[in-house]
Coordinates of C-alpha atoms in Angstrom, one line a residue:
I3 CA 148.4 62.0 45.1
N4 CA 147.1 59.2 47.4
T5 CA 144.2 61.1 48.8
N6 CA 140.4 60.7 48.6
L7 CA 138.6 63.6 47.0
L8 CA 134.9 64.3 46.8
L9 CA 134.2 67.1 44.4
V10 CA 130.7 68.6 44.3
E11 CA 129.5 70.9 41.5
P12 CA 125.9 71.7 40.5
I13 CA 126.4 73.4 37.1
K14 CA 126.6 70.8 34.3
S15 CA 129.2 72.5 32.2
A16 CA 131.4 73.2 35.2
F17 CA 130.9 69.7 36.4
E18 CA 132.1 68.3 33.1
Q19 CA 135.2 70.5 33.2
L20 CA 135.9 69.4 36.7
E21 CA 135.7 65.7 35.6
K22 CA 138.1 66.5 32.8
N23 CA 140.5 68.4 35.0
Y24 CA 140.7 65.5 37.5
S25 CA 140.5 62.6 35.0
G26 CA 144.0 61.4 35.7
F27 CA 143.6 61.2 39.5
K28 CA 142.7 58.1 41.5
N29 CA 140.3 58.1 44.4
V30 CA 138.2 61.0 43.1
K31 CA 134.4 60.9 43.3
F32 CA 132.3 63.5 41.5
V33 CA 128.8 64.6 42.5
N34 CA 126.7 66.7 40.1
K35 CA 124.6 68.3 42.8
A36 CA 124.6 71.3 45.0
I37 CA 125.1 71.1 48.7
D38 CA 122.2 72.6 50.7
I39 CA 120.7 72.3 54.1
E40 CA 118.0 70.0 52.7
S41 CA 118.2 67.5 49.9
G42 CA 115.8 67.9 47.0
K43 CA 115.3 70.2 44.1
K44 CA 116.1 73.9 44.0
N45 CA 116.6 76.7 41.4
I46 CA 120.1 78.0 40.9
F47 CA 121.0 81.1 38.9
S48 CA 123.8 81.2 36.4
V49 CA 124.9 83.2 33.3
N50 CA 123.2 82.1 30.1
P51 CA 126.0 80.9 27.8
K52 CA 124.6 82.8 24.8
Y53 CA 125.7 86.0 26.5
Y54 CA 129.3 85.1 27.1
D55 CA 130.4 87.1 24.1
F56 CA 128.8 90.2 25.6
Y57 CA 131.1 89.9 28.7
K58 CA 134.1 89.2 26.5
K59 CA 133.6 92.6 24.9
K60 CA 132.5 94.3 28.1
Y61 CA 135.7 93.2 29.9
D62 CA 137.9 93.3 26.8
S63 CA 139.0 89.8 27.5
K64 CA 139.2 86.5 25.7
D65 CA 138.9 84.5 28.9
V66 CA 135.5 84.6 30.5
S67 CA 135.8 81.1 32.0
W68 CA 134.8 82.6 35.3
L69 CA 131.3 83.0 33.9
T70 CA 130.9 79.2 33.6
V71 CA 131.2 78.8 37.4
L72 CA 129.4 81.9 38.5
A73 CA 126.2 80.4 40.1
S74 CA 124.2 81.2 43.1
F75 CA 120.9 80.4 44.8
H76 CA 120.4 84.2 44.8
K77 CA 120.0 86.0 41.5
K78 CA 121.1 89.3 43.0
H79 CA 124.5 87.8 43.6
L80 CA 125.1 87.5 39.9
E81 CA 123.8 91.1 39.4
Y82 CA 126.3 92.2 42.0
H83 CA 129.0 90.7 39.8
G84 CA 127.8 92.9 36.9
I85 CA 125.7 90.3 35.1
K86 CA 122.6 91.8 33.5
S87 CA 119.3 90.5 34.8
N88 CA 118.1 89.3 31.4
H89 CA 121.4 87.4 30.9
I90 CA 120.7 85.2 34.0
Q91 CA 119.1 81.8 33.6
S92 CA 117.5 79.7 36.3
T93 CA 118.0 76.0 36.3
E94 CA 116.4 73.4 38.6
I95 CA 119.2 71.2 40.2
D96 CA 119.4 68.4 42.6
C97 CA 120.7 69.2 46.1
I98 CA 122.1 67.0 48.8
N99 CA 122.7 67.8 52.4
F100 CA 126.0 67.2 54.2
K101 CA 124.7 64.3 56.3
E102 CA 123.5 62.4 53.2
L103 CA 126.6 63.3 51.2
I104 CA 129.0 62.0 54.0
E105 CA 127.0 58.8 54.5
K106 CA 126.5 58.0 50.8
Y107 CA 130.2 58.5 49.9
D108 CA 131.5 57.2 53.2
Y109 CA 133.5 60.3 54.2
Q110 CA 133.4 60.1 58.0
K111 CA 137.1 60.9 58.1
L112 CA 136.9 64.2 56.4
D113 CA 140.1 66.2 56.8
L114 CA 139.4 69.3 54.7
L115 CA 136.1 71.0 53.7
V116 CA 136.3 73.7 51.1
T117 CA 133.3 75.8 50.1
D118 CA 132.9 78.6 47.5
T119 CA 129.2 79.0 47.2
E120 CA 128.9 82.6 46.2
G121 CA 127.4 84.0 49.4
Y122 CA 125.9 80.8 50.8
D123 CA 129.0 79.6 52.6
D124 CA 127.8 80.8 56.0
V125 CA 124.6 78.8 55.7
L126 CA 126.4 75.7 54.7
I127 CA 129.2 75.9 57.3
T128 CA 126.7 76.7 60.1
N129 CA 124.6 73.7 59.0
F130 CA 127.7 71.5 58.9
I131 CA 128.9 72.4 62.3
Q132 CA 125.5 72.1 63.9
N133 CA 124.6 68.7 62.3
I134 CA 127.9 66.9 61.7
D135 CA 130.3 65.6 64.4
I136 CA 133.3 65.8 62.1
R137 CA 135.6 68.8 62.6
P138 CA 137.9 69.2 59.6
I139 CA 139.9 72.1 58.5
I140 CA 137.4 74.4 56.8
I141 CA 138.2 76.9 54.0
L142 CA 135.3 79.1 53.0
E143 CA 134.8 82.2 50.9
W144 CA 133.9 84.9 53.3
I145 CA 133.8 88.0 51.2
H146 CA 130.1 87.6 50.1
I147 CA 128.7 86.9 53.6
N148 CA 126.6 89.6 55.2
K149 CA 128.5 91.2 58.2
N150 CA 126.0 90.1 60.8
K151 CA 125.9 86.5 59.5
A152 CA 129.7 86.5 59.3
E153 CA 129.9 87.6 63.0
D154 CA 127.4 84.8 63.9
L155 CA 129.5 82.3 62.0
I156 CA 132.7 83.4 63.7
Q157 CA 131.0 83.0 67.1
L158 CA 129.9 79.5 66.1
L159 CA 133.4 78.6 65.0
K160 CA 134.9 79.9 68.3
V161 CA 132.4 77.9 70.4
N162 CA 133.4 74.8 68.4
N163 CA 137.1 75.3 69.2
Y164 CA 138.1 76.8 65.9
K165 CA 140.8 79.4 65.3
F166 CA 140.8 81.1 61.9
F167 CA 142.6 83.6 59.7
K168 CA 141.8 85.4 56.5
I169 CA 143.7 85.0 53.3
N170 CA 142.3 87.3 50.6
K171 CA 138.7 86.1 50.0
D172 CA 139.0 83.0 52.1
L173 CA 138.7 82.2 55.8
I174 CA 140.9 79.3 56.9
C175 CA 139.4 77.6 60.0
F176 CA 141.1 74.9 62.1
Q177 CA 140.7 73.3 65.5
N178 CA 142.7 74.8 68.3
N179 CA 144.5 71.5 68.9
Y180 CA 145.3 71.0 65.2
F181 CA 148.9 72.1 65.3

């Protein structure tokens, strides 16, 4: 693949797996931070690895790899996914905003933006559209967005010349003149 990729992942273990998964690809840059509306430090919630076995038994499954990437700025989001409150850890992470990310890694010709931020996608996409002049195809996880916030995001997308359609848990957004 002769494409440039910028992969952003805040959770250290998931970041290391991401690097391993894409180790054979050229033109891939990795950023071990979270994207937020402001750069700086912030707490993120994730499943404490010492409780992974509990969920293997609970779900009668050998594969609980989804636990390694289940993280959110909102503790309640993990509880919504069935994680016990005392099994959740809080970790301070570095955050970077879209403007700084694009400038630092020279991605002014961004063609595709994909977010899966466990209920924070509307905040990030709204911030992106309001502060960045680039209009890529956007794929975002919509299922965890509050109904009113989702409606606001849809309106913002429409005003910015986007059409969209849903595929399972994702909303695919593209400019009217794309095709």
